[in-house]
Structures are given as structure tokens and as C-alpha cells.
Coordinates of C-alpha atoms and ligand atoms in Angstrom, one line a residue:
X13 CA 0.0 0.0 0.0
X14 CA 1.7 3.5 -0.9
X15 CA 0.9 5.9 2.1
X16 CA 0.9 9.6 2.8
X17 CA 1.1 11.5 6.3
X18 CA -1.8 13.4 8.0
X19 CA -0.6 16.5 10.0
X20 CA -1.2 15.5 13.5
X21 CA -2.0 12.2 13.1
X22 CA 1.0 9.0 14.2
X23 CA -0.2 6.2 11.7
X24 CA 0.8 6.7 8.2
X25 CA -2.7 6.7 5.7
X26 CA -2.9 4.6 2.8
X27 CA -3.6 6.5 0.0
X28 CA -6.7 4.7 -0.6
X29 CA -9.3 5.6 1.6
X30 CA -12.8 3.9 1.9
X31 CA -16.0 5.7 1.3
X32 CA -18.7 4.7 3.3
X33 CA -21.5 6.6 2.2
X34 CA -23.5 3.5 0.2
X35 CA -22.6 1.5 3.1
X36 CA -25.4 3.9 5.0
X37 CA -28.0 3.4 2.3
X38 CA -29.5 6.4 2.1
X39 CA -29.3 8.1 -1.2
X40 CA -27.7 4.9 -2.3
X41 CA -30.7 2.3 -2.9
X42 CA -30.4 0.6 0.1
X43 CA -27.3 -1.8 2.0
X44 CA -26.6 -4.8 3.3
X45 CA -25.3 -4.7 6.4
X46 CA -23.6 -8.2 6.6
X47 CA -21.8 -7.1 3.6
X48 CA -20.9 -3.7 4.3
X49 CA -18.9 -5.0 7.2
X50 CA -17.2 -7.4 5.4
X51 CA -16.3 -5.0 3.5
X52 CA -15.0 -2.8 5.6
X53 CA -12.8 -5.4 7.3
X54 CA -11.6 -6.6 3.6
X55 CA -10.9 -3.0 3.3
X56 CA -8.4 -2.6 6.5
X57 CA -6.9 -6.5 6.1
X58 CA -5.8 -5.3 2.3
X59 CA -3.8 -2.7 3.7
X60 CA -6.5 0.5 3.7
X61 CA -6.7 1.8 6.6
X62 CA -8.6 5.5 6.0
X63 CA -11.9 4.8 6.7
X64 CA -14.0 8.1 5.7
X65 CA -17.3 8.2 6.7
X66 CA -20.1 10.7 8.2
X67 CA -23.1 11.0 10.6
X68 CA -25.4 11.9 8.2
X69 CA -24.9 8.6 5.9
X70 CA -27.8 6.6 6.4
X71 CA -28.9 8.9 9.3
X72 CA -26.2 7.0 11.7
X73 CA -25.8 3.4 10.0
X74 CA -22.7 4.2 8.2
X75 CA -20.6 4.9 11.2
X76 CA -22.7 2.0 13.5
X77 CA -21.7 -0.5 10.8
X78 CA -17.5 1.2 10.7
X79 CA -17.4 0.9 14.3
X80 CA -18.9 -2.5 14.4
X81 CA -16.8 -3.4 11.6
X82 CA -13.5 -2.1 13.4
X83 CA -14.4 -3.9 16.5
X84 CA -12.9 -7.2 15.9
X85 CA -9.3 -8.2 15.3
X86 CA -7.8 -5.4 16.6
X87 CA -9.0 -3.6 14.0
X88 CA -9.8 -0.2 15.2
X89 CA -6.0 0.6 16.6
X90 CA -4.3 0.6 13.0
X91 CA -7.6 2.4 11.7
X92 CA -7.8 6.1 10.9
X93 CA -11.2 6.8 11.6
X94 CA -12.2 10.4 9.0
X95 CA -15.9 11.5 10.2
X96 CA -17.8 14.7 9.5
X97 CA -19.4 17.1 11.4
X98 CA -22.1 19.7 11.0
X99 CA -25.1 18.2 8.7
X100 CA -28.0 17.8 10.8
X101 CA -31.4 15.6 10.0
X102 CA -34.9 16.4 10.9
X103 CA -37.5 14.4 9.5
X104 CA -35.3 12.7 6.9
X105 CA -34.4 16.4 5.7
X106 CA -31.0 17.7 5.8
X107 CA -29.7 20.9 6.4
X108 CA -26.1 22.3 7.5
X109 CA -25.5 23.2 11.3
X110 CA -21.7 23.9 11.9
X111 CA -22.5 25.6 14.8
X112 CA -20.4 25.0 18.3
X113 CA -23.3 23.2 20.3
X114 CA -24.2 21.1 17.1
X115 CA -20.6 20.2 17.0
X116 CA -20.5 19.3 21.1
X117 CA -23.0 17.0 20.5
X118 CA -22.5 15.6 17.0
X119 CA -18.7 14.3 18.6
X120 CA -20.5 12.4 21.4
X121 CA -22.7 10.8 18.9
X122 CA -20.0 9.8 16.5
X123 CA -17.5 8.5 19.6
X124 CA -20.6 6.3 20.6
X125 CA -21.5 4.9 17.0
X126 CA -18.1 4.5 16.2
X127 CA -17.5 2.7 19.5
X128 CA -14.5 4.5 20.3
X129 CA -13.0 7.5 22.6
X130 CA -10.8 9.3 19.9
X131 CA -11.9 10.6 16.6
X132 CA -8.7 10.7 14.2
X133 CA -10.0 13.0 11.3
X134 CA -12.3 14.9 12.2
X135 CA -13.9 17.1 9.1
X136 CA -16.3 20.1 8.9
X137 CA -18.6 18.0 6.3
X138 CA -20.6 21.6 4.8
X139 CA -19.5 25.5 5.2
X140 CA -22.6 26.9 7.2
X141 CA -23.4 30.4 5.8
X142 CA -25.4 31.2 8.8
X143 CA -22.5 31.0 11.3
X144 CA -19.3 32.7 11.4
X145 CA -16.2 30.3 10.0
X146 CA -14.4 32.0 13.5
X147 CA -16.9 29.7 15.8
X148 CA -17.0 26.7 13.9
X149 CA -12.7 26.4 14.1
X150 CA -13.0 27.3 17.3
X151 CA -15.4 24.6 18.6
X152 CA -13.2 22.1 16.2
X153 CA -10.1 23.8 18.1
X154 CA -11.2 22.7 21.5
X155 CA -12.2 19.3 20.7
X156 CA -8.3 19.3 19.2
X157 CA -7.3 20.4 22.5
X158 CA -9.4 17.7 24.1
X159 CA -8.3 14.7 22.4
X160 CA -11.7 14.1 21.7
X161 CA -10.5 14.5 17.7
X162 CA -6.8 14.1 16.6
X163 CA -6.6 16.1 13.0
X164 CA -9.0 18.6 11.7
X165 CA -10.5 18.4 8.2
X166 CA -12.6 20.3 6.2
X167 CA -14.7 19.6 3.2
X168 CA -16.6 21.2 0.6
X169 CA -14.9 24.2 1.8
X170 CA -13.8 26.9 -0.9
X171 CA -9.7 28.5 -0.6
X172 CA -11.2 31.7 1.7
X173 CA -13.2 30.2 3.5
X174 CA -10.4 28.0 4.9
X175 CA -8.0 30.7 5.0
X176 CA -10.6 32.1 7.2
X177 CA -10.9 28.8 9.7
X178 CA -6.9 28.4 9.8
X179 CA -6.3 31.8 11.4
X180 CA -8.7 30.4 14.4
X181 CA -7.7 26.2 14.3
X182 CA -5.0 24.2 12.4
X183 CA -6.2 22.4 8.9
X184 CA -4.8 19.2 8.3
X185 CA -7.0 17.7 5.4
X186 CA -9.2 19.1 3.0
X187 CA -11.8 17.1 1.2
X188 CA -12.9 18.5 -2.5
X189 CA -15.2 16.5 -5.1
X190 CA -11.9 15.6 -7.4
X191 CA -11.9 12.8 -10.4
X192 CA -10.9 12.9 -13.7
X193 CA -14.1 14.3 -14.9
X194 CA -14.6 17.0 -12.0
X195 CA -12.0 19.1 -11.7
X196 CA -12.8 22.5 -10.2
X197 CA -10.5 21.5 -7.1
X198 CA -7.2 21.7 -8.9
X199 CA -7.2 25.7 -9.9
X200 CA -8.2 26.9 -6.4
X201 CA -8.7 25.0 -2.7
X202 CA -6.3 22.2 -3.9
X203 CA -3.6 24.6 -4.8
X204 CA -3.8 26.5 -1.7
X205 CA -4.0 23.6 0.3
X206 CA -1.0 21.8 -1.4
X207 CA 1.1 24.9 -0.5
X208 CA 0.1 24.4 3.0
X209 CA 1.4 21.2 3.2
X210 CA -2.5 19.8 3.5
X211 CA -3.4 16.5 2.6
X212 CA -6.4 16.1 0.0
X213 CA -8.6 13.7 0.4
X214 CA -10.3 13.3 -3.5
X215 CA -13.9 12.3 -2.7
X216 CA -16.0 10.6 -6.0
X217 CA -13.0 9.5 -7.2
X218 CA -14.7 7.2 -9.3
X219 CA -17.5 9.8 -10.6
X220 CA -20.1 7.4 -8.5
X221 CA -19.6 4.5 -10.7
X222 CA -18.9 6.3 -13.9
X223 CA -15.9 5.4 -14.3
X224 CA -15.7 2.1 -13.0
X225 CA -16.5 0.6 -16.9
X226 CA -19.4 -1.6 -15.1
X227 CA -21.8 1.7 -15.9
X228 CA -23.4 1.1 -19.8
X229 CA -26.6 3.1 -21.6
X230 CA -29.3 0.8 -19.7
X231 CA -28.1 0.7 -16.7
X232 CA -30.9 1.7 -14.0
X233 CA -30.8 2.8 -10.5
X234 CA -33.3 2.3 -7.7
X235 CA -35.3 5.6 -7.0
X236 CA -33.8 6.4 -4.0
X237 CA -30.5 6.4 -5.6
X238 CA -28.7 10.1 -6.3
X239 CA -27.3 8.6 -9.9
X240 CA -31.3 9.2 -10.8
X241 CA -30.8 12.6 -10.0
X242 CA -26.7 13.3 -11.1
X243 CA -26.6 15.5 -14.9
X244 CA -24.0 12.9 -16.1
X245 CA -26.7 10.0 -15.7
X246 CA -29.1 11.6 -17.5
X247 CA -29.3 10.8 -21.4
X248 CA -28.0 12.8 -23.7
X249 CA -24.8 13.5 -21.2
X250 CA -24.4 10.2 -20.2
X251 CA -23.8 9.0 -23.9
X252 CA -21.2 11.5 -24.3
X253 CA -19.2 10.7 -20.5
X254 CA -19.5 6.6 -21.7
X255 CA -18.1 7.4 -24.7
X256 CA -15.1 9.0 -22.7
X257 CA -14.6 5.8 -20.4
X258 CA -14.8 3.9 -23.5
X259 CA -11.4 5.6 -25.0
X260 CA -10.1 5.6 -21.5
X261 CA -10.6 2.1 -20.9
X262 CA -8.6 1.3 -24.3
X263 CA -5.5 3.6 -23.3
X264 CA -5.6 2.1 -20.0
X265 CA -5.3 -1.7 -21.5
X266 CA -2.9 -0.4 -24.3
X267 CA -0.3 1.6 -22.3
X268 CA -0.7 -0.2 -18.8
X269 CA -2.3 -3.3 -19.3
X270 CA -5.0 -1.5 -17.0
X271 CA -8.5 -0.9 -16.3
X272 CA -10.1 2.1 -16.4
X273 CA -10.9 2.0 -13.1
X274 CA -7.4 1.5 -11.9
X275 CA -6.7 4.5 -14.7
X276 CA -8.9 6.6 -12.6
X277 CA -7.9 5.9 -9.1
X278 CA -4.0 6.5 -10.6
X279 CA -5.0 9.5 -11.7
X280 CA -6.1 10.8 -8.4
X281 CA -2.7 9.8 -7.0
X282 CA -0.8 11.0 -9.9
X283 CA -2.3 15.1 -9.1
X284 CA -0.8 15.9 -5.9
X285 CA -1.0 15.1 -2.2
X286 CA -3.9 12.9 -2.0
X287 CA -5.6 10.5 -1.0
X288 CA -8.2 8.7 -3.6
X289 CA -12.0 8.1 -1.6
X290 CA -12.9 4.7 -3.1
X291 CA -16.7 3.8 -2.5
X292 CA -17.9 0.2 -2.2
X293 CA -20.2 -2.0 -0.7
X294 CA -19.2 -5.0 -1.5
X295 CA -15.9 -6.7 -0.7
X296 CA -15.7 -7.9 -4.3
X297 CA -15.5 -4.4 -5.2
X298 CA -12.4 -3.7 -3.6
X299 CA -10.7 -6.6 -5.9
X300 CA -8.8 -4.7 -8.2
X301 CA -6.9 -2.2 -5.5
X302 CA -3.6 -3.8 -6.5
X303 CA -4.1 -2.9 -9.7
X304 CA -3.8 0.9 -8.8
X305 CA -0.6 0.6 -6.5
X306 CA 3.0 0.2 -8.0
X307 CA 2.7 2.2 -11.2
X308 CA 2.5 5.6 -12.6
X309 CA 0.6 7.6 -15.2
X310 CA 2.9 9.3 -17.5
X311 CA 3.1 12.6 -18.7
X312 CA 2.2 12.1 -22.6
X313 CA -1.0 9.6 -21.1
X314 CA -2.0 12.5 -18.9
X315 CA -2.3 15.0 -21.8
X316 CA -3.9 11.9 -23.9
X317 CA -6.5 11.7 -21.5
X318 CA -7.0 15.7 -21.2
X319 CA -7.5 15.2 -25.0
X320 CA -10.0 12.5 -24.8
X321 CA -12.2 14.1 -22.3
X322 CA -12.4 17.6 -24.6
X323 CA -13.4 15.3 -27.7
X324 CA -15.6 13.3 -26.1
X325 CA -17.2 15.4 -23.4
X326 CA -19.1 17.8 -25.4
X327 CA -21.1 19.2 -22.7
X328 CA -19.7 19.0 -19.4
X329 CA -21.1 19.2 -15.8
X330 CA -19.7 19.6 -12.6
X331 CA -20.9 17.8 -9.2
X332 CA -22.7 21.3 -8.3
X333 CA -25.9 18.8 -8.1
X334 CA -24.8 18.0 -4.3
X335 CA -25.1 21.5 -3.6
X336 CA -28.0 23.3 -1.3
X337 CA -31.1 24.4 -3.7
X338 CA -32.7 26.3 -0.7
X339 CA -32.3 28.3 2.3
X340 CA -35.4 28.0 4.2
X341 CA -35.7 28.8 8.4
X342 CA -35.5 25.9 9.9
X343 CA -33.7 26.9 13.2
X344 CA -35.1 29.4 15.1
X345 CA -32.7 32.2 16.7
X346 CA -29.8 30.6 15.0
X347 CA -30.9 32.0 11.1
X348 CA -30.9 30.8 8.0
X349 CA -29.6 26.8 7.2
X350 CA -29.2 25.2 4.1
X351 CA -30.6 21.7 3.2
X352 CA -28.2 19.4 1.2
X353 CA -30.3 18.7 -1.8
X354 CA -28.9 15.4 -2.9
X355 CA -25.4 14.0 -2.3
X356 CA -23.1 14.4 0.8
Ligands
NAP27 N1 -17.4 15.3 1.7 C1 -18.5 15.2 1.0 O1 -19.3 16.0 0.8 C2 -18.6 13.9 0.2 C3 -19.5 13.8 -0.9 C4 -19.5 12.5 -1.6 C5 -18.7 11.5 -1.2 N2 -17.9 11.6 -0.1 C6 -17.0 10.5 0.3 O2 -16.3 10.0 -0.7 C7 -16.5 8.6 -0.9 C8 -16.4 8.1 -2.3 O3 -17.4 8.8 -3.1 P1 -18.7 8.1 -3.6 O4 -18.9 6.9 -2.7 O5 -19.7 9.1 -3.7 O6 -18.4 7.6 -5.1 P2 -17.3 6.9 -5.9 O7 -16.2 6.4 -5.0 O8 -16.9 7.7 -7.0 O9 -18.1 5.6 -6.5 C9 -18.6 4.6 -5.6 C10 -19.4 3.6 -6.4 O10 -18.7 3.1 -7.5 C11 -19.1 1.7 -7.7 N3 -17.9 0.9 -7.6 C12 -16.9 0.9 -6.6 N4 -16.0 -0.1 -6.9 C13 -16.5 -0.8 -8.0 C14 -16.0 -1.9 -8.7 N5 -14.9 -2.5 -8.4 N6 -16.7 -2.3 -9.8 C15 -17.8 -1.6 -10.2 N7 -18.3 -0.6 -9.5 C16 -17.7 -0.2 -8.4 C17 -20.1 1.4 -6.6 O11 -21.4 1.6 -7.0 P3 -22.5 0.4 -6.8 O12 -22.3 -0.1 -5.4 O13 -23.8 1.1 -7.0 O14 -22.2 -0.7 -7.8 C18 -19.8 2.4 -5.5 O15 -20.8 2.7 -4.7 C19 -17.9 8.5 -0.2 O16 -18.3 7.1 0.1 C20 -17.8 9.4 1.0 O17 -17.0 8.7 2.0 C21 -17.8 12.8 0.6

């Protein structure tokens, strides 16, 4: 496993990380939990030992099933555990609350779900517009001080808005959409947290499926499943970003002998100072992680693949779906909050 260091943080990461938000099954179809725990524990005996996960995946399931999953075989010690903080649910609607007493609750939640006393990565999963940056770091500042958390994170989080929370708490990860086909990251909070030594971890790494190859024309998803609501799903687009994984898939088998999933999860390793988020669900899904390790994409295959995507890719869309659509009250006395229309 190649690793990277986390500021703060004593245990090497692997540079693959797992995603756990289809293990929660909300937004997802559904999960089994039998098998998202075997996954998990295929995922830390192969070697990955980030585990990212969040609160509001599957409304508390995704981290019961990581700390169940952790329990056993001495699991949880050689485990970086990455939650979130600061989405709230109320009646199976979401909404952002990065607020200090939202975040001295959410932390005894997690430590009890996750079965554990010590939070390793600890991210601020949303920005909240309706409280100051200042208070959220410095509620994620004490817990530091506490050893309640280990390393802060933030995600979602735009280059101001952390310059803003680093003059009030260290930053130690950030945590950006980032894959070959959504790239917005690279020309502003990935720069800026590259040139403060901040480790990025690349969430939808594999475009939700997209560019795994297992995704054709007629493939459906269940109708609680965000791919029914995602731009790039949606006919015409999808045509145009299958066509792309089509070419990729034949450079990755002519110049490395590769899929084009290990192509994409490369790529993410090949940009900078990351780590690659990997979702699965399924310990078979994790099979081809040795494929990505041990190899390197090179500079004439990067622009190739640059080349394909702008040939192929005739109208492109970002992952601005997951973004809030509204800003109703919802909090009383504390202002305005934003519910998290689709994807987290
Ligand atoms: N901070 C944030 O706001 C935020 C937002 C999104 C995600 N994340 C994090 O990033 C992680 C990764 O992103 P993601 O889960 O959204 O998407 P992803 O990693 O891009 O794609 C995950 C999906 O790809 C498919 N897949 C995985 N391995 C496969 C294989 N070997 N063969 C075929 N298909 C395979 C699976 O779909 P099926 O199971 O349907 O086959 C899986 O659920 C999340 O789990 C979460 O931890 C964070």
C-alpha cells in the first residue's frame, strides 16, 4: 500500500481511503449490512486503513456498521477513523449546522457509534453560511485540544473560506469532489492547500460509478438512488461521458495493461498530495486495489487523457448537483440553514 502522512495524526494513511456513504444506504438504494462490514474489514486486512465516513450517511448506520466493523481483530488501533461534522437531519431532511453546540453534540454521537474514545479526522462535512467560519474552528479547536478529535479536516470548503478557519484552528486535510471528470479543485482550494502542506482527500473518485466501466446506456438505479438525480446520468450527457470511459478504458489496457478504473484511481494519486476516496459496498468491489498501486501515469497519457475528455465530453457538468437548492428557516434564533439537496 503507498501511504501519505496526515498532520497531526501518528499512523501513516494509505492512500486509498474507503467511502462509506453507500454502506449507510441512504441516497444509495439501500445496503446490506452483513456485507458492508465485510467489506469494511476486507478493506483494513488489504492494507486501507482510512476509513471516511459521516453522521449523516444513512442517518447513523454508516458509522454503526464502521465501528462494528472495526471492533474485531484489533481492527480499530491501526484504523484512521475520517468522520464529518455539521449536517443535521430532521425528518429525513438535511440541512447544514456547523454551529459549536451542534458540534459538542455531533462528537459524542460519532464516539458512541463508532464505538471509540478518539476521533482521528475529524472534518467540517458543509461550510454553514449562517454561522461565522471564526466559531465553527473554534469549537473544532477545542475538541483538538481535548483529544476528543486528533486532526482537523474540512470539506466542501472553498480557498477563503479555509483561510478564514486556519487563522482560528489548524487544517490538516481538506476534502474536495476531485476525479478525472470534475476538476474545479485543482485551480483553487487544492492549490492552496498543497502549498500548506495539507493532505487532500479526493472524494467521488470514481465519478459514482462512472468510471468504474461496469456503468453502460441501460443501466438503471433504484429511485432512491442520487445517480437518478446526477446531470451525467441523465441521457443525452451520459452517452457523451461513456463514450469518454470507453477511450479511457482502451488507453488504460494499451499503455498499462489496466482498467479504467485502476486509470482513474492512478490519476487521483498521480495530481498531488492525495488520497483517492474509493466507495464500495461490496468486498468484491475492492478486488482490483492492486491494480492501482505500483505504477505511474505518465506525462504524454496525462495529456492523452486531457485530449480525450475535450473530444468526447461535449457538454460537461460539474458535481454542483450536491449542492443546497434552498435556504429555508429551519432553526429558530440561529438563522438561516441550508438543506443538502442530494449528495453528501
Ligand atoms: N465530503 C463530501 O461532501 C462527500 C461527498 C461525496 C462523497 N464523499 C466521500 O467519498 C466517498 C467516495 O465517493 P462516492 O462513494 O460518492 O463515489 P465513488 O467512490 O466515486 O463511487 C462509488 C461507487 O462506485 C461503484 N464501484 C466501486 N467499486 C467498484 C468496482 N470494483 N466495480 C464496479 N463498481 C464499483 C459502486 O457503485 P454500486 O455499489 O452502485 O455498484 C460504488 O458505490 C464516499 O463514500 C464518501 O465517503 C464525501
Amino acid at each position: 500500500m503507498e501511504t501519505i502522512d496526515i498532520g497531526g495524526l501518528p499512523l501513516p494513511a494509505s492512500r486509498i481511503g474507503l467511502g462509506t456513504w453507500a454502506i449507510g444506504g441512504w441516497m444509495w438504494g439501500g445496503s446490506n449490512a452483513w456485507e458492508a462490514v465485510r467489506t469494511i474489514q476486507t478493506a483494513v486486512d488489504q492494507g486501507i486503513n482510512l476509513i471516511d465516513t459521516a453522521p449523516v450517511y444513512g442517518f447513523g448506520r454508516s458509522e454503526e456498521l464502521v465501528g462494528r466493523a472495526l471492533q474485531t481483530g484489533g481492527r480499530r488501533a491501526h484504523t484512521i477513523i475520517a468522520t464529518k461534522v455539521g449536517v443535521e437531519w430532521i425528518d429525513g431532511q438535511i440541512y447544514r449546522n456547523a454551529s459549536p453546540q451542534r458540534i459538542r453534540q455531533e462528537v459524542e454521537d460519532s464516539l458512541r457509534r463508532l464505538r471509540t474514545d478518539y476521533i482521528d479526522l475529524y472534518q467540517v462535512h458543509w461550510p454553514d453560511p449562517s454561522v461565522p467560519i471564526e466559531e465553527t474552528a473554534t469549537a473544532m479547536g477545542k475538541l483538538l485540544m481535548e483529544g476528543k478529535i486528533r486532526a482537523i479536516g474540512v470539506s466542501n470548503y472553498n480557498a477563503e473560506q479555509l483561510a478564514r478557519f486556519q487563522m482560528v484552528a489548524p487544517v490538516h486535510t481538506v476534502q474536495p469532489p476531485y476525479n478525472l471528470f470534475e476538476r474545479a479543485a485543482e485551480r483553487s482550494i487544492m492549490a492552496f492547500a498543497e502549498s500548506q502542506a495539507m493532505t487532500i482527500l479526493a472524494y467521488g473518485s470514481l465519478c459514482r460509478g462512472l468510471l468504474t466501466g461496469a456503468i453502460n446506456s441501460a443501466t438503471s438505479f433504484p429511485a432512491d438512488d442520487l445517480r437518478t438525480l446526477d446531470p451525467k446520468f441523465q441521457q443525452p450527457r451520459r452517452g457523451q461521458y461513456l463514450a469518454a470511459v470507453g477511450e479511457l478504458e482502451e488507453l488504460a489496457k494499451t499503455r498499462y495493461g489496466k482498467s479504467v478504473l485502476a486509470l482513474a484511481i492512478r490519476w487521483v494519486l498521480d495530481r498531488g498530495s492525495t488520497i483517492a476516496l474509493w466507495g464500495a459496498r461490496r468486498p468484491q468491489q475492492l478486488a482490483p486495489v492492486g491494480d492501482v498501486l505500483g505504477w505511474h501515469i505518465d506525462r504524454q497519457t496525462m495529456d492523452r487523457i486531457d485530449q480525450i475528455l475535450t473530444e468526447t465530453i461535449r457538454d460537461p457538468v460539474g458535481p454542483e448537483f450536491m449542492a443546497p437548492t434552498q435556504v429555508p428557516e429551519v432553526r429558530s434564533g440561529v438563522g438561516t440553514t441550508q438543506p443538502q439537496a442530494a449528495a453528501m
